[in-house]
mmCIF file of C-alpha atoms in Angstrom:
data_model
loop_
_atom_site.group_PDB
_atom_site.id
_atom_site.type_symbol
_atom_site.label_atom_id
_atom_site.label_comp_id
_atom_site.label_asym_id
_atom_site.label_seq_id
_atom_site.Cartn_x
_atom_site.Cartn_y
_atom_site.Cartn_z
ATOM 1 C CA MET A 1 69.767 170.908 -13.058
ATOM 2 C CA PHE A 2 72.243 173.762 -13.512
ATOM 3 C CA VAL A 3 74.277 175.350 -10.703
ATOM 4 C CA GLN A 4 76.720 178.254 -10.684
ATOM 5 C CA SER A 5 80.372 177.783 -9.769
ATOM 6 C CA GLN A 6 83.413 180.048 -9.740
ATOM 7 C CA ASN A 7 86.448 179.311 -11.900
ATOM 8 C CA SER A 8 90.050 180.214 -11.126
ATOM 9 C CA ALA A 9 89.679 183.562 -12.888
ATOM 10 C CA GLY A 10 86.812 184.540 -10.637
ATOM 11 C CA GLN A 11 84.253 184.274 -13.441
ATOM 12 C CA ILE A 12 80.892 182.540 -13.285
ATOM 13 C CA SER A 13 80.544 179.417 -15.345
ATOM 14 C CA HIS A 14 77.782 176.831 -15.568
ATOM 15 C CA GLN A 15 78.098 173.087 -15.368
ATOM 16 C CA GLN A 16 75.487 170.389 -15.392
ATOM 17 C CA LEU A 17 75.051 168.134 -12.396
ATOM 18 C CA ARG A 18 72.849 165.085 -12.202
ATOM 19 C CA PRO A 19 70.561 164.731 -9.187
ATOM 20 C CA GLY A 20 72.303 162.570 -6.588
ATOM 21 C CA HIS A 21 75.634 163.059 -8.374
ATOM 22 C CA THR A 22 77.803 163.851 -5.356
ATOM 23 C CA ALA A 23 79.000 161.229 -2.914
ATOM 24 C CA CYS A 24 77.528 163.269 -0.062
ATOM 25 C CA GLN A 25 74.082 163.344 -1.652
ATOM 26 C CA THR A 26 74.240 159.588 -2.084
ATOM 27 C CA ASP A 27 75.409 159.085 1.490
ATOM 28 C CA ILE A 28 72.783 161.251 3.206
ATOM 29 C CA SER A 29 69.956 159.771 1.155
ATOM 30 C CA SER A 30 70.004 156.749 3.475
ATOM 31 C CA TRP A 31 69.094 159.075 6.348
ATOM 32 C CA ALA A 32 65.861 160.002 4.587
ATOM 33 C CA ASP A 33 64.584 156.534 5.540
ATOM 34 C CA THR A 34 63.790 157.305 9.171
ATOM 35 C CA GLN A 35 62.845 153.767 10.184
ATOM 36 C CA ASN A 36 66.113 152.254 8.992
ATOM 37 C CA SER A 37 68.109 155.206 10.329
ATOM 38 C CA VAL A 38 66.616 154.788 13.802
ATOM 39 C CA LYS A 39 67.490 151.093 13.683
ATOM 40 C CA LYS A 40 71.047 151.909 12.586
ATOM 41 C CA VAL A 41 71.555 154.416 15.404
ATOM 42 C CA LEU A 42 70.186 152.016 18.039
ATOM 43 C CA GLU A 43 72.492 149.251 16.811
ATOM 44 C CA HIS A 44 75.405 151.676 16.913
ATOM 45 C CA LEU A 45 74.504 152.770 20.445
ATOM 46 C CA VAL A 46 74.190 149.163 21.601
ATOM 47 C CA TYR A 47 77.464 148.138 19.954
ATOM 48 C CA LEU A 48 79.417 150.935 21.623
ATOM 49 C CA GLY A 49 77.419 150.911 24.841
ATOM 50 C CA LYS A 50 77.186 154.712 24.743
ATOM 51 C CA ALA A 51 77.377 157.696 22.406
ATOM 52 C CA THR A 52 80.688 157.959 20.577
ATOM 53 C CA GLY A 53 81.868 161.180 22.228
ATOM 54 C CA ASP A 54 80.825 164.718 21.521
ATOM 55 C CA ILE A 55 81.468 166.464 18.221
ATOM 56 C CA PHE A 56 82.330 170.045 19.070
ATOM 57 C CA LEU A 57 83.124 172.847 16.681
ATOM 58 C CA ASN A 58 86.801 173.732 16.504
ATOM 59 C CA ASP A 59 87.971 176.560 18.748
ATOM 60 C CA ALA A 60 88.162 179.221 16.029
ATOM 61 C CA VAL A 61 84.630 178.600 14.745
ATOM 62 C CA ALA A 62 83.241 178.192 18.270
ATOM 63 C CA LYS A 63 84.755 181.553 19.223
ATOM 64 C CA LYS A 64 82.918 183.197 16.321
ATOM 65 C CA PHE A 65 79.617 181.653 17.386
ATOM 66 C CA LEU A 66 80.114 182.777 20.987
ATOM 67 C CA GLU A 67 80.819 186.341 19.846
ATOM 68 C CA PHE A 68 77.732 186.369 17.629
ATOM 69 C CA HIS A 69 75.663 184.782 20.405
ATOM 70 C CA ARG A 70 76.731 187.530 22.808
ATOM 71 C CA ASP A 71 75.701 190.217 20.305
ATOM 72 C CA ILE A 72 72.330 188.564 19.617
ATOM 73 C CA THR A 73 71.678 188.120 23.340
ATOM 74 C CA GLU A 74 72.521 191.754 24.104
ATOM 75 C CA GLU A 75 70.171 192.896 21.355
ATOM 76 C CA CYS A 76 67.279 190.446 21.773
ATOM 77 C CA GLY A 77 67.693 188.897 25.222
ATOM 78 C CA ALA A 78 68.589 185.373 26.305
ATOM 79 C CA GLU A 79 66.474 182.482 25.051
ATOM 80 C CA GLU A 80 66.607 178.803 25.926
ATOM 81 C CA LYS A 81 63.728 177.546 23.781
ATOM 82 C CA GLN A 82 64.243 176.441 20.210
ATOM 83 C CA HIS A 83 65.232 179.300 17.915
ATOM 84 C CA SER A 84 67.690 179.985 15.129
ATOM 85 C CA TRP A 85 69.698 182.907 13.868
ATOM 86 C CA ALA A 86 72.402 183.306 11.263
ATOM 87 C CA VAL A 87 75.291 185.514 10.211
ATOM 88 C CA ILE A 88 76.850 186.161 6.824
ATOM 89 C CA GLU A 89 80.414 187.257 7.418
ATOM 90 C CA LYS A 90 81.799 189.309 4.549
ATOM 91 C CA GLU A 91 85.304 190.739 4.234
ATOM 92 C CA GLU A 92 84.345 194.100 5.733
ATOM 93 C CA GLU A 93 80.763 193.601 6.897
ATOM 94 C CA ILE A 94 78.713 191.290 9.080
ATOM 95 C CA VAL A 95 75.030 190.677 8.376
ATOM 96 C CA MET A 96 73.100 189.184 11.298
ATOM 97 C CA TYR A 97 69.490 188.038 11.000
ATOM 98 C CA GLY A 98 67.144 186.428 13.462
ATOM 99 C CA PRO A 99 66.326 185.068 15.922
ATOM 100 C CA TYR A 100 63.522 183.097 14.287
ATOM 101 C CA TYR A 101 61.153 180.742 16.072
ATOM 102 C CA PRO A 102 59.314 177.639 14.846
ATOM 103 C CA ASN A 103 55.591 177.655 14.098
ATOM 104 C CA TYR A 104 54.809 173.989 14.555
ATOM 105 C CA SER A 105 51.081 174.442 13.946
ATOM 106 C CA LYS A 106 51.972 175.458 10.386
ATOM 107 C CA GLY A 107 54.762 172.900 10.033
ATOM 108 C CA ILE A 108 57.456 175.594 9.970
ATOM 109 C CA HIS A 109 60.780 175.009 11.712
ATOM 110 C CA SER A 110 63.109 177.866 12.592
ATOM 111 C CA GLU A 111 65.723 176.461 10.200
ATOM 112 C CA ASP A 112 63.247 176.818 7.311
ATOM 113 C CA ILE A 113 63.199 180.574 7.838
ATOM 114 C CA ILE A 114 66.991 180.718 8.117
ATOM 115 C CA ILE A 115 67.404 178.883 4.808
ATOM 116 C CA GLN A 116 64.960 181.195 3.042
ATOM 117 C CA GLN A 117 66.569 184.354 4.427
ATOM 118 C CA THR A 118 70.092 183.130 3.645
ATOM 119 C CA GLU A 119 69.223 182.337 0.043
ATOM 120 C CA GLU A 120 67.596 185.731 -0.449
ATOM 121 C CA LEU A 121 70.657 187.517 0.955
ATOM 122 C CA LEU A 122 73.131 185.484 -1.095
ATOM 123 C CA GLU A 123 71.132 185.966 -4.296
ATOM 124 C CA SER A 124 70.905 189.731 -3.789
ATOM 125 C CA GLU A 125 74.660 190.308 -3.478
ATOM 126 C CA GLU A 126 77.751 189.801 -5.564
ATOM 127 C CA PHE A 127 79.284 186.756 -4.017
ATOM 128 C CA SER A 128 82.790 186.260 -2.692
ATOM 129 C CA GLN A 129 84.655 183.121 -1.726
ATOM 130 C CA GLN A 130 85.793 184.895 1.421
ATOM 131 C CA TRP A 131 82.253 184.988 2.816
ATOM 132 C CA LYS A 132 81.101 182.567 5.484
ATOM 133 C CA VAL A 133 77.619 181.607 6.658
ATOM 134 C CA TYR A 134 77.103 180.843 10.355
ATOM 135 C CA VAL A 135 73.823 179.147 11.296
ATOM 136 C CA PHE A 136 72.949 178.820 14.981
ATOM 137 C CA THR A 137 70.112 176.613 16.172
ATOM 138 C CA MET A 138 69.439 175.814 19.827
ATOM 139 C CA ASN A 139 68.564 172.192 19.043
ATOM 140 C CA SER A 140 70.462 170.389 16.322
ATOM 141 C CA PRO A 141 68.449 170.347 13.071
ATOM 142 C CA CYS A 142 65.885 167.528 13.032
ATOM 143 C CA LEU A 143 66.573 164.218 11.292
ATOM 144 C CA ALA A 144 62.903 163.224 10.920
ATOM 145 C CA ARG A 145 59.952 165.190 9.603
ATOM 146 C CA ASN A 146 56.901 164.858 7.349
ATOM 147 C CA THR A 147 58.827 166.836 4.746
ATOM 148 C CA GLU A 148 62.600 167.126 4.178
ATOM 149 C CA PRO A 149 64.324 166.997 7.602
ATOM 150 C CA CYS A 150 66.135 170.210 8.503
ATOM 151 C CA MET A 151 69.530 168.516 8.872
ATOM 152 C CA ILE A 152 69.432 166.992 5.392
ATOM 153 C CA ASN A 153 68.030 170.196 3.918
ATOM 154 C CA LEU A 154 70.825 172.301 5.434
ATOM 155 C CA VAL A 155 73.540 169.931 4.206
ATOM 156 C CA GLN A 156 72.149 170.100 0.679
ATOM 157 C CA LYS A 157 71.784 173.888 0.853
ATOM 158 C CA ALA A 158 75.350 174.260 2.126
ATOM 159 C CA HIS A 159 76.571 172.331 -0.910
ATOM 160 C CA ALA A 160 74.448 174.487 -3.224
ATOM 161 C CA TRP A 161 75.721 177.725 -1.636
ATOM 162 C CA TRP A 162 79.309 176.535 -1.931
ATOM 163 C CA THR A 163 78.837 175.567 -5.562
ATOM 164 C CA ALA A 164 76.981 178.732 -6.534
ATOM 165 C CA TYR A 165 78.608 181.365 -4.336
ATOM 166 C CA GLY A 166 81.800 179.854 -2.972
ATOM 167 C CA VAL A 167 80.785 180.351 0.663
ATOM 168 C CA LYS A 168 81.445 177.917 3.482
ATOM 169 C CA THR A 169 78.693 177.139 5.990
ATOM 170 C CA HIS A 170 79.119 176.530 9.716
ATOM 171 C CA ILE A 171 76.221 175.085 11.733
ATOM 172 C CA GLY A 172 76.397 175.270 15.513
ATOM 173 C CA PHE A 173 73.936 173.893 18.044
ATOM 174 C CA VAL A 174 73.633 173.460 21.805
ATOM 175 C CA ARG A 175 71.473 170.354 22.305
ATOM 176 C CA CYS A 176 71.368 167.150 20.260
ATOM 177 C CA TRP A 177 67.821 166.777 18.915
ATOM 178 C CA GLY A 178 68.255 163.588 16.903
ATOM 179 C CA PHE A 179 65.170 162.526 14.967
ATOM 180 C CA ARG A 180 62.312 163.796 17.153
ATOM 181 C CA GLY A 181 64.025 165.231 20.206
ATOM 182 C CA THR A 182 62.143 164.776 23.461
ATOM 183 C CA LYS A 183 59.231 163.278 21.492
ATOM 184 C CA GLU A 184 61.300 160.285 20.423
ATOM 185 C CA THR A 185 59.040 157.215 20.659
ATOM 186 C CA LEU A 186 61.660 154.460 20.643
ATOM 187 C CA PHE A 187 61.726 154.081 24.439
ATOM 188 C CA ARG A 188 58.132 155.006 25.295
ATOM 189 C CA ASP A 189 57.049 151.450 26.228
ATOM 190 C CA ILE A 190 59.800 150.932 28.798
ATOM 191 C CA ASP A 191 58.281 150.907 32.282
ATOM 192 C CA TYR A 192 59.472 149.822 35.699
ATOM 193 C CA GLY A 193 58.341 146.241 35.068
ATOM 194 C CA HIS A 194 60.852 145.962 32.219
ATOM 195 C CA VAL A 195 63.565 147.545 34.360
ATOM 196 C CA ASP A 196 62.917 145.101 37.203
ATOM 197 C CA CYS A 197 62.995 142.086 34.855
ATOM 198 C CA ILE A 198 66.227 143.295 33.259
ATOM 199 C CA ASN A 199 67.816 143.761 36.688
ATOM 200 C CA GLN A 200 66.867 140.232 37.726
ATOM 201 C CA THR A 201 68.064 138.404 34.596
ATOM 202 C CA GLY A 202 71.438 137.971 32.953
ATOM 203 C CA ASN A 203 70.620 137.446 29.279
ATOM 204 C CA HIS A 204 67.907 138.206 26.751
ATOM 205 C CA GLY A 205 66.339 134.751 26.791
ATOM 206 C CA ASP A 206 65.882 134.752 30.558
ATOM 207 C CA TYR A 207 64.547 138.299 30.387
ATOM 208 C CA VAL A 208 61.916 137.341 27.788
ATOM 209 C CA GLU A 209 60.720 134.444 29.934
ATOM 210 C CA ALA A 210 60.544 136.642 33.028
ATOM 211 C CA ALA A 211 58.605 139.327 31.150
ATOM 212 C CA LYS A 212 56.120 136.787 29.773
ATOM 213 C CA ASN A 213 55.336 135.658 33.309
ATOM 214 C CA ARG A 214 54.241 139.167 34.262
ATOM 215 C CA THR A 215 50.821 140.608 33.510
ATOM 216 C CA ASN A 216 50.611 143.150 30.673
ATOM 217 C CA LEU A 217 54.361 143.205 30.059
ATOM 218 C CA ASN A 218 55.476 142.722 26.463
ATOM 219 C CA PRO A 219 59.207 141.912 26.208
ATOM 220 C CA LEU A 220 61.490 144.510 24.639
ATOM 221 C CA CYS A 221 63.590 143.624 21.599
ATOM 222 C CA GLU A 222 67.156 142.554 22.324
ATOM 223 C CA ASN A 223 68.742 145.885 21.369
ATOM 224 C CA LEU A 224 66.385 147.876 23.600
ATOM 225 C CA ARG A 225 66.970 145.479 26.489
ATOM 226 C CA PHE A 226 70.714 145.828 26.066
ATOM 227 C CA ALA A 227 70.489 149.631 25.987
ATOM 228 C CA VAL A 228 68.534 149.603 29.261
ATOM 229 C CA LYS A 229 70.911 147.055 30.828
ATOM 230 C CA HIS A 230 73.943 149.126 29.933
ATOM 231 C CA LEU A 231 72.371 152.268 31.346
ATOM 232 C CA LEU A 232 71.504 150.502 34.602
ATOM 233 C CA THR A 233 75.073 149.282 35.103
ATOM 234 C CA CYS A 234 77.160 152.172 33.782
ATOM 235 C CA ALA A 235 75.429 155.480 34.531
ATOM 236 C CA ASP A 236 74.805 157.680 37.554
ATOM 237 C CA LEU A 237 71.115 157.059 38.132
ATOM 238 C CA SER A 238 70.454 159.599 40.868
ATOM 239 C CA PHE A 239 67.414 161.711 40.093
ATOM 240 C CA PRO A 240 65.241 164.338 41.825
ATOM 241 C CA LEU A 241 61.551 163.731 42.466
ATOM 242 C CA MET A 242 60.520 167.332 43.039
ATOM 243 C CA THR A 243 61.073 168.444 39.451
ATOM 244 C CA THR A 244 59.318 165.442 37.955
ATOM 245 C CA VAL A 245 56.126 165.087 39.993
ATOM 246 C CA GLN A 246 53.434 167.608 39.091
ATOM 247 C CA GLU A 247 50.552 168.315 41.487
ATOM 248 C CA GLN A 248 48.012 166.412 39.393
ATOM 249 C CA ASP A 249 50.348 163.407 39.156
ATOM 250 C CA TRP A 250 51.006 163.507 42.875
ATOM 251 C CA ASN A 251 47.328 163.406 43.840
ATOM 252 C CA SER A 252 46.525 160.637 41.355
ATOM 253 C CA TYR A 253 49.026 158.259 42.971
ATOM 254 C CA PHE A 254 47.249 158.410 46.334
ATOM 255 C CA LYS A 255 43.611 158.209 45.223
ATOM 256 C CA LYS A 256 43.288 154.581 46.311
ATOM 257 C CA MET A 257 43.928 155.566 49.935
ATOM 258 C CA HIS A 258 40.421 157.041 50.144
ATOM 259 C CA SER A 259 38.943 153.571 49.629
ATOM 260 C CA ILE A 260 40.137 152.640 53.131
ATOM 261 C CA PHE A 261 37.330 154.717 54.644
ATOM 262 C CA GLU A 262 34.527 153.557 52.354
ATOM 263 C CA CYS A 263 32.929 151.474 55.108
ATOM 264 C CA LYS A 264 32.826 154.377 57.560
ATOM 265 C CA PRO A 265 29.670 156.449 58.210
ATOM 266 C CA GLU A 266 29.319 159.427 55.876
ATOM 267 C CA GLY A 267 30.208 161.991 58.543
ATOM 268 C CA GLU A 268 33.343 160.150 59.655
ATOM 269 C CA LYS A 269 34.296 159.443 56.058
ATOM 270 C CA LYS A 270 34.292 163.167 55.263
ATOM 271 C CA VAL A 271 36.438 164.027 58.294
ATOM 272 C CA PHE A 272 38.904 161.227 57.568
ATOM 273 C CA ALA A 273 39.084 162.217 53.888
ATOM 274 C CA GLN A 274 39.957 165.802 54.823
ATOM 275 C CA LYS A 275 42.647 164.653 57.235
ATOM 276 C CA LEU A 276 43.995 162.209 54.686
ATOM 277 C CA ASP A 277 44.233 164.917 52.019
ATOM 278 C CA ALA A 278 46.111 167.125 54.487
ATOM 279 C CA ALA A 279 48.477 164.269 55.356
ATOM 280 C CA ILE A 280 49.146 163.457 51.700
ATOM 281 C CA GLU A 281 49.837 167.118 51.014
ATOM 282 C CA ALA A 282 52.245 167.192 53.972
ATOM 283 C CA ALA A 283 54.024 164.163 52.517
ATOM 284 C CA ARG A 284 54.961 166.255 49.491
ATOM 285 C CA ALA A 285 57.709 167.709 51.672
ATOM 286 C CA LEU A 286 59.451 164.371 51.166
ATOM 287 C CA LEU A 287 59.892 165.203 47.482
ATOM 288 C CA SER A 288 63.484 166.291 47.700
ATOM 289 C CA ALA A 289 64.919 168.521 45.004
ATOM 290 C CA LYS A 290 68.218 166.721 45.563
ATOM 291 C CA SER A 291 69.172 163.871 43.270
ATOM 292 C CA ARG A 292 68.969 160.549 45.060
ATOM 293 C CA SER A 293 69.079 156.889 44.126
ATOM 294 C CA PHE A 294 65.938 154.838 43.570
ATOM 295 C CA ASP A 295 66.383 153.080 46.931
ATOM 296 C CA LYS A 296 66.896 156.362 48.808
ATOM 297 C CA HIS A 297 63.666 157.748 47.373
ATOM 298 C CA LEU A 298 61.831 154.613 48.520
ATOM 299 C CA GLU A 299 63.198 155.040 52.036
ATOM 300 C CA GLY A 300 61.793 158.562 52.117
ATOM 301 C CA GLY A 301 58.247 157.216 51.880
ATOM 302 C CA LYS A 302 58.819 154.782 54.728
ATOM 303 C CA ALA A 303 59.883 157.616 57.008
ATOM 304 C CA PHE A 304 56.598 159.536 56.820
ATOM 305 C CA PRO A 305 54.624 159.207 60.144
ATOM 306 C CA LEU A 306 51.162 158.878 58.601
ATOM 307 C CA HIS A 307 49.674 157.197 61.701
ATOM 308 C CA SER A 308 50.256 160.300 63.852
ATOM 309 C CA THR A 309 47.677 162.199 61.800
ATOM 310 C CA PHE A 310 44.825 159.890 62.832
ATOM 311 C CA ALA A 311 45.768 158.258 66.159
ATOM 312 C CA PRO A 312 43.930 157.645 68.406
ATOM 313 C CA GLN A 313 40.860 158.182 66.180
ATOM 314 C CA VAL A 314 41.375 154.999 64.181
ATOM 315 C CA SER A 315 42.170 151.468 65.250
ATOM 316 C CA GLU A 316 45.689 150.110 65.150
ATOM 317 C CA ALA A 317 44.689 147.688 62.384
ATOM 318 C CA LEU A 318 43.361 150.544 60.263
ATOM 319 C CA GLN A 319 46.505 152.569 60.928
ATOM 320 C CA ASP A 320 48.601 149.639 59.702
ATOM 321 C CA GLU A 321 46.450 149.346 56.578
ATOM 322 C CA MET A 322 46.813 153.067 55.900
ATOM 323 C CA THR A 323 50.582 152.900 56.349
ATOM 324 C CA LEU A 324 50.932 149.922 53.996
ATOM 325 C CA THR A 325 48.674 151.545 51.387
ATOM 326 C CA PHE A 326 50.596 154.810 51.594
ATOM 327 C CA GLN A 327 53.922 153.034 51.154
ATOM 328 C CA HIS A 328 52.501 151.074 48.204
ATOM 329 C CA CYS A 329 51.318 154.300 46.564
ATOM 330 C CA TRP A 330 54.659 155.940 47.274
ATOM 331 C CA ARG A 331 56.532 152.996 45.752
ATOM 332 C CA GLU A 332 54.392 153.150 42.596
ATOM 333 C CA MET A 333 55.104 156.850 42.272
ATOM 334 C CA VAL A 334 58.873 156.399 42.692
ATOM 335 C CA GLN A 335 58.885 153.463 40.244
ATOM 336 C CA ASP A 336 57.022 155.469 37.600
ATOM 337 C CA LYS A 337 59.276 158.492 37.981
ATOM 338 C CA TYR A 338 62.366 156.297 37.914
ATOM 339 C CA ALA A 339 61.214 154.723 34.645
ATOM 340 C CA ASP A 340 60.435 158.188 33.287
ATOM 341 C CA PHE A 341 63.935 159.325 34.243
ATOM 342 C CA LEU A 342 65.495 156.286 32.533
ATOM 343 C CA ARG A 343 63.486 156.910 29.358
ATOM 344 C CA GLY A 344 64.779 160.468 29.372
ATOM 345 C CA LYS A 345 68.392 159.331 29.778
ATOM 346 C CA LEU A 346 68.037 156.756 27.002
ATOM 347 C CA THR A 347 66.476 159.348 24.705
ATOM 348 C CA GLU A 348 69.284 161.787 25.460
ATOM 349 C CA GLN A 349 71.946 159.171 24.665
ATOM 350 C CA PHE A 350 70.130 158.065 21.524
ATOM 351 C CA ASN A 351 69.713 161.629 20.218
ATOM 352 C CA GLN A 352 73.367 162.375 20.847
ATOM 353 C CA CYS A 353 74.405 159.190 19.064
ATOM 354 C CA ALA A 354 72.119 159.980 16.091
ATOM 355 C CA VAL A 355 73.645 163.420 15.556
ATOM 356 C CA GLN A 356 77.186 162.142 16.000
ATOM 357 C CA LEU A 357 76.665 159.267 13.571
ATOM 358 C CA PHE A 358 75.117 161.563 10.958
ATOM 359 C CA ILE A 359 78.006 164.024 11.175
ATOM 360 C CA LYS A 360 80.507 161.167 11.008
ATOM 361 C CA ASP A 361 78.781 159.836 7.882
ATOM 362 C CA ILE A 362 78.964 163.128 5.978
ATOM 363 C CA VAL A 363 82.135 164.833 7.213
ATOM 364 C CA LYS A 364 84.456 163.139 4.726
ATOM 365 C CA PHE A 365 82.360 164.496 1.848
ATOM 366 C CA THR A 366 81.456 167.933 3.194
ATOM 367 C CA ASP A 367 84.653 169.134 4.855
ATOM 368 C CA ARG A 368 85.394 171.691 2.108
ATOM 369 C CA TYR A 369 82.155 173.592 2.504
ATOM 370 C CA LEU A 370 80.389 172.549 5.729
ATOM 371 C CA HIS A 371 81.254 172.275 9.404
ATOM 372 C CA ILE A 372 78.626 171.031 11.904
ATOM 373 C CA GLY A 373 79.096 170.674 15.646
ATOM 374 C CA ARG A 374 78.107 171.536 19.179
ATOM 375 C CA ILE A 375 79.062 174.833 20.744
ATOM 376 C CA LYS A 376 80.860 174.823 24.084
ATOM 377 C CA PHE A 377 79.149 177.284 26.381
ATOM 378 C CA SER A 378 80.004 178.022 30.003
ATOM 379 C CA LYS A 379 78.707 175.672 32.695
ATOM 380 C CA GLU A 380 76.181 178.331 33.733
ATOM 381 C CA HIS A 381 74.826 178.569 30.186
ATOM 382 C CA MET A 382 74.653 174.800 29.789
ATOM 383 C CA ALA A 383 72.821 174.358 33.114
ATOM 384 C CA ALA A 384 70.156 176.805 31.944
ATOM 385 C CA PHE A 385 69.861 175.130 28.525
ATOM 386 C CA GLU A 386 69.568 171.623 30.013
ATOM 387 C CA ALA A 387 66.977 172.782 32.551
ATOM 388 C CA GLU A 388 64.795 173.855 29.651
#
């Protein structure tokens, strides 16, 4: 193919490049193989025990992004969901365009629109090496997709824009999306049974044997087990229940309690069922919004005086059965939400590691024309972004 480049006299010349000619193109091609890339990132995460440390934009570039972000927010309002906008900074003019939003039903990502708009603007103007392109995206560009991933596409476009127009591209993001973001499937099979086995064993062999002795528990591979083990020993694992348990989930955990009254006459059964529903609803007050440890959440269920709702209408034996069943249901709920929390933490670490490793792989080849990194926002901004 032919690309335009600028010579020392400021004139346009043409030179022929072979596909895959640059070292960067060769290096990022390995990331197009999602399966192997996921494996590489997991191995890297396991080897280091955590993500390698954040990759932030330098202060000068970050300051530009924050100024542009303020202008966009004043004009269009604040937004925490995925969106992208961009700026072409000329010597005496700034062109801002966006924000653009993804249309996933049509397979369109917000970065696709940014790329198209940027190319149209660059092609319509006389270029200058003093121009800069700033691309903001709430989530880092994706590394996996049915078509060309946004991250790879943007790196290639940045090289093309540098070669053709002499402009440097800066890409800033807030959250690390990795390959599939919150839909990452790598950790989806990890449940509390795996966590319990990992806690009770010291090495992978013992863990596999313990898992095989449990019903419906397929052992995790060694790297996944190690990632879970490291998280369990090195991270703050306090979590809130109130933000994770939806009403439908809550009710489903306590369905089995109704079976206690199956042997009662129909009239009594109806009365008991109504009282039980009221008691279970009252127990929702135990769902603290505060972050607590797994054990503290379990203790909360033990403290609920379920027997006071029914005494003296039911026998002491039945009260004991109700209490034990309630505590069993409560434990199952806490275990499930704990496992869900751990999967979320693992996904967050993995996504961060994926983005960091990708940037580390390409930075030595792209430094002249591309700068990618996270943007440091205020704590208030980051709290809002992370809540989303």
